[in-house]
């Protein structure tokens, strides 16, 4: 491993989602396969809709060093399959997969995303997928083929054709590697597996593994294995002495597997989202009922005022009345749309997502003052519209109507504040849901 790569029990994080990171992992020994196939499983996840820079899978004559080409050195001798996340040339053809060969003298064209040097390419979005992305690269009889599983389904064999290069000559021996890099934008690049297979022509026997490994290396590997086995047995004995009550129990029952932990986190996240949306749905129902009642009351009040003073110069025009009614109906319609959106979200939740982020809460609080000023202006406009129907000697008085006040009271004002606040919060939640769809699933 080189650069910023971080190993763990079940994966290797080639780069973290920090700016200007580089990392790579290479095989220790040269591959002597004439024809081969590799299957790579990885994840590329990031918070934004656009990521950078990307990930590369290599087969080169020498082990790669740290460098500017997706975390590895330039002027390599071999082939690189690049999963480019960022659109450097502005042609809107990223994320994409590019196959670039090199004889050790070519410098990669970053500004054009390697389009002038690509032997083959395809446009595939491999970021923030619900399942890991799988790539199968086959080199057989001078033909390189790239198949990709986009990570939309758990089916490991759901591959699609991506690229093919014929009459491609690669070094007879070389190293496999995988690298990644970040720039001004950053993603997490995680490698879950890297499997290498030897391919042979029909009727031709493959050399035995013993014939490929030198005797000196075999003795070294055997010695390392025996040391590891002794340390493992020693730790097992110490654990049994410290925990006599768990002797005889299967080891698998004592620990939570990675898949069990991820599944538990998914269910917990779904339950939290379900409860939050149900509570919001109840609150929207209450606000919607209140809004309908007050819209009806306000409409009747304006109609009564217009009928009471038909010939007064300050009479409210029919156009003004219709404007107020249309405005209130639009508010009711928007609340209904928010309610429908929340209900659809509740049905379509299928993955663990975090509840409302701190950024969204901060943004909501930041806009409350703007909403308050806007609602003050709405209050003044409605007061002016209503009082136009009252004679100048009675403008300071409100009619004595027990069911509803004739002027815009404090209650009406706070109802408008509540409705506008709910609309804004609903919009924030809807936008968060849209952005969360592009985020990583696990």
mmCIF file of C-alpha atoms in Angstrom, residues 198-420:
data_model
loop_
_atom_site.group_PDB
_atom_site.id
_atom_site.type_symbol
_atom_site.label_atom_id
_atom_site.label_comp_id
_atom_site.label_asym_id
_atom_site.label_seq_id
_atom_site.Cartn_x
_atom_site.Cartn_y
_atom_site.Cartn_z
ATOM 1 C CA UNK A 198 -5.677 -17.410 -15.047
ATOM 2 C CA UNK A 199 -7.213 -18.188 -18.446
ATOM 3 C CA UNK A 200 -5.963 -20.977 -20.695
ATOM 4 C CA UNK A 201 -6.779 -21.978 -24.227
ATOM 5 C CA UNK A 202 -9.036 -25.026 -24.699
ATOM 6 C CA UNK A 203 -6.999 -28.245 -24.651
ATOM 7 C CA UNK A 204 -3.983 -26.597 -23.102
ATOM 8 C CA UNK A 205 -3.054 -27.517 -19.517
ATOM 9 C CA UNK A 206 -2.369 -24.754 -17.059
ATOM 10 C CA UNK A 207 0.918 -24.934 -15.155
ATOM 11 C CA UNK A 208 0.601 -26.147 -11.590
ATOM 12 C CA UNK A 209 0.876 -23.543 -8.830
ATOM 13 C CA UNK A 210 3.911 -25.316 -7.333
ATOM 14 C CA UNK A 211 5.792 -24.825 -10.572
ATOM 15 C CA UNK A 212 5.112 -21.086 -10.530
ATOM 16 C CA UNK A 213 6.278 -20.339 -6.973
ATOM 17 C CA UNK A 214 10.025 -20.560 -6.275
ATOM 18 C CA UNK A 215 11.059 -22.953 -3.519
ATOM 19 C CA UNK A 216 12.545 -20.129 -1.462
ATOM 20 C CA UNK A 217 9.262 -18.218 -1.486
ATOM 21 C CA UNK A 218 7.304 -21.371 -0.638
ATOM 22 C CA UNK A 219 9.444 -21.947 2.460
ATOM 23 C CA UNK A 220 9.000 -18.310 3.486
ATOM 24 C CA UNK A 221 5.220 -18.453 3.104
ATOM 25 C CA UNK A 222 5.032 -21.741 4.993
ATOM 26 C CA UNK A 223 7.040 -20.305 7.876
ATOM 27 C CA UNK A 224 4.799 -17.238 8.051
ATOM 28 C CA UNK A 225 1.702 -19.444 8.026
ATOM 29 C CA UNK A 226 3.002 -21.610 10.891
ATOM 30 C CA UNK A 227 3.816 -18.522 12.971
ATOM 31 C CA UNK A 228 0.362 -17.126 12.364
ATOM 32 C CA UNK A 229 -1.256 -20.448 13.269
ATOM 33 C CA UNK A 230 0.694 -20.639 16.536
ATOM 34 C CA UNK A 231 -0.289 -17.084 17.496
ATOM 35 C CA UNK A 232 -3.937 -17.853 16.691
ATOM 36 C CA UNK A 233 -3.943 -21.002 18.843
ATOM 37 C CA UNK A 234 -2.331 -19.093 21.688
ATOM 38 C CA UNK A 235 -4.966 -16.342 21.547
ATOM 39 C CA UNK A 236 -7.741 -18.934 21.481
ATOM 40 C CA UNK A 237 -6.400 -20.539 24.656
ATOM 41 C CA UNK A 238 -6.129 -17.159 26.402
ATOM 42 C CA UNK A 239 -9.671 -16.281 25.418
ATOM 43 C CA UNK A 240 -11.043 -19.598 26.720
ATOM 44 C CA UNK A 241 -9.281 -19.073 30.047
ATOM 45 C CA UNK A 242 -10.701 -15.544 30.393
ATOM 46 C CA UNK A 243 -14.215 -16.581 29.264
ATOM 47 C CA UNK A 244 -14.929 -20.106 30.465
ATOM 48 C CA UNK A 245 -18.690 -19.526 30.190
ATOM 49 C CA UNK A 246 -18.591 -19.299 26.386
ATOM 50 C CA UNK A 247 -16.628 -22.477 25.752
ATOM 51 C CA UNK A 248 -18.254 -24.774 23.263
ATOM 52 C CA UNK A 249 -20.267 -22.008 21.584
ATOM 53 C CA UNK A 250 -19.681 -21.403 17.892
ATOM 54 C CA UNK A 251 -17.431 -18.423 17.291
ATOM 55 C CA UNK A 252 -19.817 -17.040 14.687
ATOM 56 C CA UNK A 253 -22.501 -16.534 17.334
ATOM 57 C CA UNK A 254 -20.250 -14.348 19.487
ATOM 58 C CA UNK A 255 -19.700 -11.553 17.000
ATOM 59 C CA UNK A 256 -21.855 -9.457 14.747
ATOM 60 C CA UNK A 257 -20.945 -9.833 11.108
ATOM 61 C CA UNK A 258 -20.552 -6.866 8.784
ATOM 62 C CA UNK A 259 -23.722 -7.720 6.877
ATOM 63 C CA UNK A 260 -25.713 -8.105 10.130
ATOM 64 C CA UNK A 261 -24.485 -4.738 11.367
ATOM 65 C CA UNK A 262 -25.367 -3.013 8.085
ATOM 66 C CA UNK A 263 -28.800 -4.649 8.048
ATOM 67 C CA UNK A 264 -29.467 -3.564 11.631
ATOM 68 C CA UNK A 265 -28.441 0.005 10.820
ATOM 69 C CA UNK A 266 -30.755 -0.008 7.796
ATOM 70 C CA UNK A 267 -33.749 -1.114 9.857
ATOM 71 C CA UNK A 268 -33.022 1.389 12.621
ATOM 72 C CA UNK A 269 -32.744 4.212 10.110
ATOM 73 C CA UNK A 270 -35.986 3.182 8.404
ATOM 74 C CA UNK A 271 -37.839 3.130 11.729
ATOM 75 C CA UNK A 272 -36.631 6.614 12.632
ATOM 76 C CA UNK A 273 -37.610 7.992 9.239
ATOM 77 C CA UNK A 274 -41.013 6.279 9.463
ATOM 78 C CA UNK A 275 -41.799 7.825 12.857
ATOM 79 C CA UNK A 276 -40.645 11.304 11.816
ATOM 80 C CA UNK A 277 -42.728 11.302 8.638
ATOM 81 C CA UNK A 278 -45.834 10.020 10.429
ATOM 82 C CA UNK A 279 -45.553 12.831 12.968
ATOM 83 C CA UNK A 280 -45.083 15.417 10.205
ATOM 84 C CA UNK A 281 -48.074 13.999 8.345
ATOM 85 C CA UNK A 282 -50.307 14.448 11.414
ATOM 86 C CA UNK A 283 -49.136 18.023 11.859
ATOM 87 C CA UNK A 284 -49.797 18.803 8.191
ATOM 88 C CA UNK A 285 -53.337 17.437 8.529
ATOM 89 C CA UNK A 286 -54.007 19.746 11.483
ATOM 90 C CA UNK A 287 -52.575 22.799 9.718
ATOM 91 C CA UNK A 288 -54.512 22.013 6.560
ATOM 92 C CA UNK A 289 -57.839 21.808 8.403
ATOM 93 C CA UNK A 290 -57.212 25.102 10.189
ATOM 94 C CA UNK A 291 -56.167 26.780 6.965
ATOM 95 C CA UNK A 292 -59.346 25.670 5.201
ATOM 96 C CA UNK A 293 -61.531 27.034 7.980
ATOM 97 C CA UNK A 294 -59.821 30.416 7.993
ATOM 98 C CA UNK A 295 -59.820 30.686 4.195
ATOM 99 C CA UNK A 296 -63.563 30.088 4.215
ATOM 100 C CA UNK A 297 -64.092 32.616 6.997
ATOM 101 C CA UNK A 298 -61.989 35.276 5.288
ATOM 102 C CA UNK A 299 -63.817 34.784 1.988
ATOM 103 C CA UNK A 300 -67.212 35.166 3.623
ATOM 104 C CA UNK A 301 -66.088 38.240 5.538
ATOM 105 C CA UNK A 302 -64.878 40.021 2.406
ATOM 106 C CA UNK A 303 -68.093 39.112 0.576
ATOM 107 C CA UNK A 304 -70.214 40.530 3.415
ATOM 108 C CA UNK A 305 -68.267 43.780 3.423
ATOM 109 C CA UNK A 306 -68.701 44.173 -0.318
ATOM 110 C CA UNK A 307 -72.465 43.558 -0.074
ATOM 111 C CA UNK A 308 -72.943 45.918 2.898
ATOM 112 C CA UNK A 309 -71.536 48.991 1.115
ATOM 113 C CA UNK A 310 -72.307 48.632 -2.586
ATOM 114 C CA UNK A 311 -72.026 52.335 -3.482
ATOM 115 C CA UNK A 312 -69.187 53.468 -1.253
ATOM 116 C CA UNK A 313 -66.139 54.934 -3.033
ATOM 117 C CA UNK A 314 -63.785 52.793 -0.945
ATOM 118 C CA UNK A 315 -65.593 49.563 -1.834
ATOM 119 C CA UNK A 316 -63.420 46.455 -2.309
ATOM 120 C CA UNK A 317 -63.493 45.524 -5.952
ATOM 121 C CA UNK A 318 -64.452 42.090 -7.194
ATOM 122 C CA UNK A 319 -60.967 41.682 -8.614
ATOM 123 C CA UNK A 320 -59.366 42.285 -5.197
ATOM 124 C CA UNK A 321 -61.706 39.760 -3.613
ATOM 125 C CA UNK A 322 -60.876 37.169 -6.235
ATOM 126 C CA UNK A 323 -57.154 37.824 -5.762
ATOM 127 C CA UNK A 324 -57.385 37.141 -2.010
ATOM 128 C CA UNK A 325 -59.437 33.990 -2.607
ATOM 129 C CA UNK A 326 -57.023 32.695 -5.234
ATOM 130 C CA UNK A 327 -54.081 33.370 -2.946
ATOM 131 C CA UNK A 328 -55.629 31.361 -0.132
ATOM 132 C CA UNK A 329 -56.580 28.536 -2.472
ATOM 133 C CA UNK A 330 -52.991 28.430 -3.720
ATOM 134 C CA UNK A 331 -51.771 28.111 -0.117
ATOM 135 C CA UNK A 332 -54.175 25.210 0.451
ATOM 136 C CA UNK A 333 -53.016 23.558 -2.779
ATOM 137 C CA UNK A 334 -49.360 23.813 -1.801
ATOM 138 C CA UNK A 335 -50.041 22.308 1.615
ATOM 139 C CA UNK A 336 -51.882 19.437 -0.112
ATOM 140 C CA UNK A 337 -48.898 18.875 -2.394
ATOM 141 C CA UNK A 338 -46.544 18.753 0.592
ATOM 142 C CA UNK A 339 -48.827 16.282 2.282
ATOM 143 C CA UNK A 340 -48.859 14.066 -0.829
ATOM 144 C CA UNK A 341 -45.095 14.293 -1.134
ATOM 145 C CA UNK A 342 -44.634 13.240 2.482
ATOM 146 C CA UNK A 343 -46.999 10.293 1.999
ATOM 147 C CA UNK A 344 -45.122 9.173 -1.127
ATOM 148 C CA UNK A 345 -41.810 9.443 0.669
ATOM 149 C CA UNK A 346 -43.156 7.302 3.500
ATOM 150 C CA UNK A 347 -44.068 4.560 1.038
ATOM 151 C CA UNK A 348 -40.868 4.738 -0.978
ATOM 152 C CA UNK A 349 -38.341 4.710 1.876
ATOM 153 C CA UNK A 350 -36.187 1.675 1.147
ATOM 154 C CA UNK A 351 -32.808 2.407 2.688
ATOM 155 C CA UNK A 352 -31.181 3.750 5.776
ATOM 156 C CA UNK A 353 -30.789 7.471 5.637
ATOM 157 C CA UNK A 354 -29.815 9.898 8.318
ATOM 158 C CA UNK A 355 -32.526 12.117 9.779
ATOM 159 C CA UNK A 356 -32.519 15.825 9.021
ATOM 160 C CA UNK A 357 -28.968 17.025 8.924
ATOM 161 C CA UNK A 358 -27.612 19.796 11.049
ATOM 162 C CA UNK A 359 -27.049 21.892 7.942
ATOM 163 C CA UNK A 360 -30.751 21.778 7.044
ATOM 164 C CA UNK A 361 -31.747 22.756 10.600
ATOM 165 C CA UNK A 362 -29.323 25.649 10.551
ATOM 166 C CA UNK A 363 -30.612 26.788 7.147
ATOM 167 C CA UNK A 364 -34.217 26.679 8.411
ATOM 168 C CA UNK A 365 -33.406 28.819 11.437
ATOM 169 C CA UNK A 366 -31.465 31.213 9.259
ATOM 170 C CA UNK A 367 -34.506 31.918 7.060
ATOM 171 C CA UNK A 368 -37.060 32.411 9.857
ATOM 172 C CA UNK A 369 -36.233 36.099 10.135
ATOM 173 C CA UNK A 370 -36.806 36.557 6.378
ATOM 174 C CA UNK A 371 -40.152 34.781 6.625
ATOM 175 C CA UNK A 372 -41.194 37.009 9.516
ATOM 176 C CA UNK A 373 -40.465 40.193 7.565
ATOM 177 C CA UNK A 374 -42.314 38.840 4.521
ATOM 178 C CA UNK A 375 -45.373 37.961 6.607
ATOM 179 C CA UNK A 376 -45.410 41.430 8.161
ATOM 180 C CA UNK A 377 -45.716 42.833 4.651
ATOM 181 C CA UNK A 378 -48.533 40.379 3.867
ATOM 182 C CA UNK A 379 -50.357 41.479 7.015
ATOM 183 C CA UNK A 380 -50.098 45.160 6.082
ATOM 184 C CA UNK A 381 -51.361 44.511 2.548
ATOM 185 C CA UNK A 382 -54.376 42.528 3.760
ATOM 186 C CA UNK A 383 -55.230 45.145 6.415
ATOM 187 C CA UNK A 384 -55.143 47.842 3.745
ATOM 188 C CA UNK A 385 -57.326 45.748 1.425
ATOM 189 C CA UNK A 386 -59.938 45.053 4.104
ATOM 190 C CA UNK A 387 -60.039 48.625 5.457
ATOM 191 C CA UNK A 388 -60.636 50.083 2.001
ATOM 192 C CA UNK A 389 -64.284 49.076 2.427
ATOM 193 C CA UNK A 390 -64.702 50.969 5.718
ATOM 194 C CA UNK A 391 -65.586 54.735 5.834
ATOM 195 C CA UNK A 392 -62.841 57.013 7.027
ATOM 196 C CA UNK A 393 -64.699 57.709 10.256
ATOM 197 C CA UNK A 394 -64.903 54.004 11.077
ATOM 198 C CA UNK A 395 -61.550 52.694 9.853
ATOM 199 C CA UNK A 396 -60.177 52.409 13.357
ATOM 200 C CA UNK A 397 -63.126 50.247 14.438
ATOM 201 C CA UNK A 398 -63.772 46.621 13.712
ATOM 202 C CA UNK A 399 -67.377 45.457 13.117
ATOM 203 C CA UNK A 400 -68.958 43.628 15.982
ATOM 204 C CA UNK A 401 -69.177 40.134 14.495
ATOM 205 C CA UNK A 402 -68.842 37.509 17.206
ATOM 206 C CA UNK A 403 -67.856 34.544 15.024
ATOM 207 C CA UNK A 404 -64.797 36.168 13.417
ATOM 208 C CA UNK A 405 -62.979 39.511 13.809
ATOM 209 C CA UNK A 406 -63.466 41.902 10.914
ATOM 210 C CA UNK A 407 -59.835 43.082 10.846
ATOM 211 C CA UNK A 408 -56.754 40.927 10.528
ATOM 212 C CA UNK A 409 -56.166 39.973 14.125
ATOM 213 C CA UNK A 410 -53.109 38.526 15.822
ATOM 214 C CA UNK A 411 -54.617 35.068 15.469
ATOM 215 C CA UNK A 412 -54.848 35.463 11.697
ATOM 216 C CA UNK A 413 -51.308 36.720 11.556
ATOM 217 C CA UNK A 414 -49.911 33.768 13.488
ATOM 218 C CA UNK A 415 -51.897 31.400 11.300
ATOM 219 C CA UNK A 416 -50.173 32.899 8.259
ATOM 220 C CA UNK A 417 -46.822 32.557 10.052
ATOM 221 C CA UNK A 418 -47.523 28.906 10.857
ATOM 222 C CA UNK A 419 -48.619 28.070 7.325
ATOM 223 C CA UNK A 420 -45.616 29.731 5.706
#
